[in-house]
């Protein structure tokens, strides 16, 4: 006789346990942690280059850059002035998982970090299932993509707290409409905070910098 | 294709259960997968078949139950089914919605031969 055995266990419970461990470590040192996700080429590395350039004197920023094959992004971030940068080459895997982040922070002294940024592998599907111990996921989309992207990747837009619309300098060169992408995103996630900016011209970047500094301060405060 | 890594997590968990419970063979694995997890059942089946080939789970079937997305309106307390991932309250049109189900990614049960 076959017997039905109830298991009721999360498939990614191992990753979740490691993510909780990470979250605890970050919490102990009040490190604000973001997990930056997007399709390939939306401008994650560009945004981080700008962010380092502007905030390096104000904040101690550590970054890990995930990539399937190369360390190019990490090298760009170092070139931009990043003092604590580590590449994570996934060797084919389409997402980062918590064990990779745990390994990468061995080399960092968390007590000396205010902001920890994870540039995830360029992909809007796979990274959404893997908790990395972050405080928030931030999803980036550029105006050269479709403004229906939130509807096509609802999982990622639902799980993100912030949406950044990049490459606003290219608005008008395609059918991409700012108000449409925002409307679509709010259907999936009404609480999503939105930034519109251009890493090329610098338009809209100050708001992003100010918000980031605010979040880092908030994490250190008793109100967190 | 993260269905492959999901499949291997499933295999690892099931093999562990087989060991600790002293099970001879597993005929079925029952999965609950939320509609918002972006997991494609066909790809998962494919990945599972690929990695279990020539192993003790080669004959094991994956039974996937898709869990629909349900929401709860924080403004007017309405519970509702979220259609096409639009998180807007059908009663009051608020977009301040908690998600009650649809995020699941779990092994519900296994069917075993003693
Ligand atoms: N026109 C324009 N190009 C941009 C902007 N931001 C990034 N890019 C370009 O988009 C390409 C991909 O950017 P990158 O930061 O590598 O994207 P990632 O793959 O998400 O890290 C690069 O050629 C950038 O120069 C922008 O605001 N406007
Ligand atoms: Mg990059
Ligand atoms: Zn309502």
Coordinates of C-alpha atoms and ligand atoms in Angstrom, one line a residue:
Chain A
X1 CA 0.0 0.0 0.0
X2 CA 1.4 3.4 -0.9
X3 CA 1.4 5.8 2.0
X4 CA 0.9 9.5 1.9
X5 CA 3.3 11.4 4.1
X6 CA 2.7 15.0 4.8
X7 CA 5.9 17.0 4.5
X8 CA 4.8 20.7 4.3
X9 CA 8.3 22.1 3.9
X10 CA 9.3 25.1 1.9
X11 CA 11.4 24.1 -1.1
X12 CA 13.9 26.9 -0.5
X13 CA 13.9 26.5 3.3
X14 CA 17.7 26.1 3.3
X15 CA 18.1 29.4 1.5
X16 CA 15.6 31.0 3.8
X17 CA 17.5 29.9 6.9
X18 CA 20.7 31.4 5.5
X19 CA 18.9 34.6 4.6
X20 CA 17.7 34.9 8.1
X21 CA 21.2 34.4 9.4
X22 CA 22.4 37.2 7.0
X23 CA 19.5 39.5 8.1
X24 CA 20.5 39.0 11.7
X25 CA 24.2 39.8 11.0
X26 CA 23.2 43.0 9.1
X27 CA 20.8 44.0 11.8
X28 CA 23.4 43.6 14.5
X29 CA 25.5 46.3 12.7
X30 CA 22.6 48.3 11.4
X31 CA 23.7 47.9 7.8
X32 CA 21.0 48.9 5.3
X33 CA 20.9 46.3 2.6
X34 CA 19.4 46.5 -0.9
X35 CA 19.0 43.8 -3.6
X36 CA 19.0 45.5 -7.0
X37 CA 17.4 43.6 -9.8
X38 CA 16.6 44.3 -13.5
X39 CA 16.8 42.9 -16.9
X40 CA 20.3 42.9 -18.4
X41 CA 21.4 46.4 -19.5
X42 CA 18.8 48.4 -17.7
X43 CA 21.5 50.3 -15.9
X44 CA 22.2 48.7 -12.5
X45 CA 25.9 49.1 -12.6
X46 CA 25.6 52.6 -14.1
X47 CA 23.4 53.7 -11.2
X48 CA 25.8 52.2 -8.6
X49 CA 28.7 54.0 -10.3
X50 CA 26.9 57.3 -9.9
X51 CA 25.8 56.4 -6.3
X52 CA 29.4 55.6 -5.3
X53 CA 30.6 58.8 -6.9
X54 CA 28.1 60.9 -5.0
X55 CA 27.9 59.2 -1.6
X56 CA 31.4 57.8 -1.0
X57 CA 32.4 60.6 1.3
X58 CA 29.1 60.3 3.3
X59 CA 28.6 56.6 3.6
X60 CA 30.7 53.5 3.9
X61 CA 29.4 51.5 1.0
X62 CA 30.0 47.8 0.3
X63 CA 28.9 46.2 -3.0
X64 CA 28.8 42.8 -4.4
X65 CA 28.1 42.4 -8.1
X66 CA 26.7 39.2 -9.4
X67 CA 27.4 38.0 -12.9
X68 CA 27.1 34.8 -14.8
X69 CA 30.5 34.8 -16.3
X70 CA 32.6 37.9 -15.7
X71 CA 33.9 40.3 -13.1
X72 CA 33.4 43.3 -15.3
X73 CA 30.8 45.0 -13.2
X74 CA 32.8 44.7 -10.0
X75 CA 35.8 46.2 -11.9
X76 CA 33.6 49.1 -13.0
X77 CA 32.5 49.8 -9.5
X78 CA 36.1 49.7 -8.2
X79 CA 37.0 52.2 -11.0
X80 CA 34.2 54.4 -9.9
X81 CA 35.8 54.6 -6.5
X82 CA 34.2 51.7 -4.7
X83 CA 36.3 50.8 -1.7
X84 CA 34.6 47.5 -0.7
X85 CA 33.6 45.7 -3.9
X86 CA 33.4 41.9 -4.5
X87 CA 32.4 40.1 -7.6
X88 CA 30.2 37.0 -7.4
X89 CA 30.6 34.9 -10.5
X90 CA 27.7 32.4 -10.5
X91 CA 29.1 30.2 -13.2
X92 CA 25.9 29.8 -15.1
X93 CA 23.3 30.3 -12.3
X94 CA 20.7 32.9 -13.2
X95 CA 20.4 34.3 -9.7
X96 CA 22.3 34.9 -6.5
X97 CA 21.4 32.8 -3.4
X98 CA 22.0 33.5 0.3
X99 CA 25.0 31.2 0.6
X100 CA 26.8 33.2 -2.0
X101 CA 26.2 36.4 -0.1
X102 CA 27.3 34.8 3.2
X103 CA 30.5 33.8 1.6
X104 CA 31.1 37.2 0.1
X105 CA 30.7 39.1 3.4
X106 CA 33.4 37.0 5.1
X107 CA 35.8 39.5 3.7
X108 CA 34.0 42.5 5.0
X109 CA 33.9 44.1 8.5
X110 CA 30.2 44.7 8.8
X111 CA 30.8 47.2 11.7
X112 CA 32.4 49.5 9.2
X113 CA 29.6 49.4 6.6
X114 CA 26.5 51.6 6.4
X115 CA 25.1 50.5 3.1
X116 CA 25.4 47.1 1.5
X117 CA 24.3 46.8 -2.1
X118 CA 23.8 43.6 -4.0
X119 CA 23.7 43.9 -7.8
X120 CA 21.8 40.7 -8.7
X121 CA 22.2 38.8 -12.0
X122 CA 20.4 40.5 -14.8
X123 CA 17.1 38.7 -14.8
X124 CA 13.5 39.6 -13.7
X125 CA 12.4 36.0 -12.9
X126 CA 14.8 33.8 -11.1
X127 CA 16.1 36.2 -8.4
X128 CA 12.6 36.9 -7.1
X129 CA 12.4 33.5 -5.3
X130 CA 15.7 33.9 -3.4
X131 CA 15.8 35.9 -0.2
X132 CA 19.3 37.4 0.3
X133 CA 18.6 38.9 3.7
X134 CA 18.0 42.3 2.2
X135 CA 15.9 45.1 3.7
X136 CA 14.4 45.7 0.3
X137 CA 14.4 44.6 -3.3
X138 CA 14.7 47.5 -5.8
X139 CA 13.7 46.8 -9.3
X140 CA 15.1 48.9 -12.1
X141 CA 13.5 49.3 -15.6
X142 CA 14.7 51.4 -18.4
X143 CA 12.8 53.4 -21.0
X144 CA 14.2 51.2 -23.8
X145 CA 12.1 48.3 -22.5
X146 CA 8.4 47.8 -22.7
X147 CA 6.2 49.8 -20.3
X148 CA 4.2 46.6 -19.7
X149 CA 7.1 44.9 -18.0
X150 CA 5.5 45.1 -14.5
X151 CA 2.6 43.1 -15.9
X152 CA 4.9 40.5 -17.5
X153 CA 7.0 40.0 -14.3
X154 CA 4.4 40.5 -11.6
X155 CA 6.3 38.4 -9.0
X156 CA 9.3 40.7 -9.1
X157 CA 7.4 44.0 -9.0
X158 CA 5.2 42.7 -6.2
X159 CA 8.2 41.7 -4.1
X160 CA 10.0 45.0 -4.7
X161 CA 9.6 48.1 -2.5
X162 CA 11.0 50.5 -5.0
X163 CA 10.9 50.9 -8.8
X164 CA 13.5 53.0 -10.5
X165 CA 12.8 54.1 -14.1
X166 CA 16.2 54.7 -15.7
X167 CA 17.2 56.3 -19.1
X168 CA 14.6 59.0 -19.0
X169 CA 16.9 60.9 -21.4
X170 CA 15.7 58.5 -24.1
X171 CA 12.0 59.1 -23.5
X172 CA 10.3 59.9 -26.8
X173 CA 12.5 57.6 -28.9
X174 CA 10.1 54.7 -28.3
X175 CA 6.5 54.1 -27.3
X176 CA 7.5 53.8 -23.7
X177 CA 5.3 56.1 -21.6
X178 CA 6.2 57.0 -18.0
X179 CA 2.6 57.2 -16.8
X180 CA 1.8 53.8 -18.3
X181 CA 4.7 52.0 -16.6
X182 CA 3.8 53.7 -13.3
X183 CA 0.1 52.7 -13.7
X184 CA 1.0 49.1 -14.6
X185 CA 3.4 48.9 -11.7
X186 CA 0.9 50.3 -9.2
X187 CA -1.7 47.7 -10.3
X188 CA 0.7 45.0 -9.2
X189 CA 2.0 46.8 -6.1
X190 CA 0.2 50.0 -5.0
X191 CA 2.8 50.7 -2.3
X192 CA 5.8 50.8 -4.7
X193 CA 7.9 53.9 -4.4
X194 CA 9.0 55.3 -7.8
X195 CA 12.1 57.2 -8.9
X196 CA 12.6 58.5 -12.4
X197 CA 16.1 59.3 -13.4
X198 CA 18.8 59.2 -16.0
X199 CA 22.3 58.0 -15.2
X200 CA 23.4 59.6 -18.4
X201 CA 22.3 63.2 -17.7
X202 CA 22.0 63.0 -13.9
X203 CA 18.4 64.0 -14.0
X204 CA 16.5 62.8 -11.0
X205 CA 19.6 61.4 -9.3
X206 CA 19.6 63.8 -6.3
X207 CA 16.3 62.5 -5.1
X208 CA 17.6 59.0 -5.2
X209 CA 20.7 59.9 -3.3
X210 CA 18.7 61.8 -0.6
X211 CA 16.3 58.9 -0.2
X212 CA 19.2 56.4 0.2
X213 CA 20.9 58.5 2.8
X214 CA 17.6 58.8 4.7
X215 CA 17.1 55.0 4.6
X216 CA 20.6 54.4 5.9
X217 CA 20.0 56.9 8.8
X218 CA 16.6 55.3 9.5
X219 CA 18.1 51.8 9.8
X220 CA 20.5 53.2 12.4
X221 CA 17.7 54.9 14.3
X222 CA 15.7 53.3 17.1
X223 CA 12.6 53.5 15.0
X224 CA 13.7 50.8 12.6
Chain B
X1 CA 16.3 28.6 -15.9
X2 CA 15.9 28.6 -12.2
X3 CA 13.5 25.7 -12.4
X4 CA 16.6 23.5 -12.5
X5 CA 17.9 24.8 -9.1
X6 CA 14.3 24.6 -7.7
X7 CA 14.2 20.9 -8.9
X8 CA 17.5 20.1 -7.2
X9 CA 16.3 21.7 -4.0
X10 CA 13.2 19.4 -4.2
X11 CA 15.3 16.4 -4.8
X12 CA 17.6 17.2 -1.9
X13 CA 14.7 17.6 0.5
X14 CA 13.0 14.5 -0.6
X15 CA 16.1 12.4 -0.4
X16 CA 16.7 13.6 3.1
X17 CA 13.1 12.5 4.0
X18 CA 13.6 9.2 2.4
X19 CA 16.7 8.6 4.6
X20 CA 15.3 9.8 7.9
X21 CA 12.0 7.9 7.4
X22 CA 13.5 4.8 6.0
X23 CA 11.3 4.9 2.9
X24 CA 11.9 2.3 0.1
X25 CA 10.7 4.3 -2.8
X26 CA 8.8 7.5 -3.6
X27 CA 6.1 7.2 -6.2
X28 CA 4.8 10.8 -6.0
X29 CA 5.8 14.3 -4.8
X30 CA 3.0 16.7 -4.1
X31 CA 4.0 20.4 -4.6
X32 CA 2.2 23.6 -3.9
X33 CA 3.3 26.4 -6.1
X34 CA 1.8 29.9 -5.8
X35 CA 0.8 31.6 -9.0
X36 CA 3.0 34.6 -8.2
X37 CA 6.3 32.6 -7.9
X38 CA 7.0 32.9 -11.7
X39 CA 7.7 29.1 -11.8
X40 CA 6.8 27.4 -15.0
X41 CA 5.4 23.9 -14.2
X42 CA 6.5 22.4 -17.5
X43 CA 10.0 23.6 -17.0
X44 CA 10.0 22.3 -13.5
X45 CA 8.8 18.9 -14.7
X46 CA 11.5 18.9 -17.3
X47 CA 14.3 19.9 -14.9
X48 CA 13.1 17.3 -12.4
X49 CA 13.1 14.6 -15.0
X50 CA 16.6 15.6 -16.1
X51 CA 18.2 15.5 -12.7
X52 CA 16.5 12.4 -11.5
X53 CA 17.4 10.3 -14.5
X54 CA 19.2 7.1 -13.4
X55 CA 18.6 7.9 -9.8
X56 CA 16.3 6.4 -7.1
X57 CA 13.7 9.1 -8.0
X58 CA 13.7 8.3 -11.7
X59 CA 10.2 6.8 -11.5
X60 CA 8.8 9.5 -9.2
X61 CA 6.0 11.7 -10.4
X62 CA 5.8 15.4 -9.6
X63 CA 2.2 16.5 -8.9
X64 CA 2.0 20.3 -9.0
X65 CA -0.9 22.2 -7.5
X66 CA -1.1 25.8 -8.5
X67 CA -2.2 28.1 -5.6
X68 CA -4.2 31.1 -6.7
X69 CA -3.4 34.5 -5.5
X70 CA -5.6 35.9 -2.8
X71 CA -5.6 39.4 -1.4
X72 CA -6.9 41.2 1.7
X73 CA -7.9 44.9 1.4
X74 CA -6.4 46.8 4.4
X75 CA -8.8 49.6 3.9
X76 CA -12.2 47.8 3.8
X77 CA -11.2 44.3 5.0
X78 CA -12.4 42.5 1.9
X79 CA -10.9 39.2 1.1
X80 CA -10.8 38.5 -2.7
X81 CA -9.1 36.5 -5.4
X82 CA -6.5 38.5 -7.3
X83 CA -7.1 38.1 -11.0
X84 CA -4.3 38.6 -13.5
X85 CA -2.1 39.9 -10.7
X86 CA -4.0 43.1 -10.4
X87 CA -3.9 44.0 -6.7
X88 CA -6.8 46.3 -6.5
X89 CA -9.8 45.8 -4.2
X90 CA -12.9 45.0 -6.1
X91 CA -15.0 46.6 -3.3
X92 CA -13.3 49.9 -2.7
X93 CA -10.6 50.2 -5.4
X94 CA -7.8 50.6 -2.8
X95 CA -4.4 49.4 -3.9
X96 CA -3.2 48.8 -0.3
X97 CA -3.5 45.0 -0.4
X98 CA -1.9 42.3 1.6
X99 CA -1.3 39.0 -0.1
X100 CA -2.8 36.0 1.7
X101 CA -1.7 33.2 -0.7
X102 CA 0.0 32.8 -4.0
X103 CA 3.7 32.9 -2.9
X104 CA 3.9 29.2 -1.9
X105 CA 6.7 27.1 -3.0
X106 CA 6.5 24.0 -0.9
X107 CA 6.6 20.2 -0.8
X108 CA 3.2 19.3 0.6
X109 CA 3.5 15.5 0.7
X110 CA 5.2 12.5 -0.7
X111 CA 3.7 9.1 -1.5
X112 CA 5.9 6.3 -0.4
X113 CA 6.1 2.6 -0.7
X114 CA 7.2 1.1 2.6
Ligands
LIG1 N1 21.1 56.7 -22.6 C1 21.3 56.2 -21.5 N2 22.0 55.1 -21.4 C2 22.3 54.5 -20.1 C3 21.7 55.1 -19.0 N3 22.1 54.3 -17.9 C4 22.8 53.3 -18.4 N4 23.0 53.4 -19.7 C5 23.7 52.5 -20.7 O1 23.1 51.3 -20.7 C6 24.0 50.2 -20.9 C7 23.9 49.2 -19.8 O2 24.1 49.7 -18.5 P1 24.6 48.9 -17.3 O3 24.8 49.8 -16.1 O4 25.8 48.1 -17.6 O5 23.4 47.9 -17.0 P2 23.2 46.6 -16.1 O6 23.4 45.4 -17.0 O7 21.8 46.7 -15.5 O8 24.2 46.7 -15.0 C8 25.4 50.9 -20.8 O9 25.8 51.1 -22.1 C9 25.1 52.2 -20.2 O10 26.0 53.3 -20.6 C10 20.9 56.3 -19.1 O11 20.4 56.8 -18.1 N5 20.7 56.8 -20.4
LIG2 MG1 25.6 45.3 -14.4
LIG3 ZN1 -11.3 47.5 -0.2

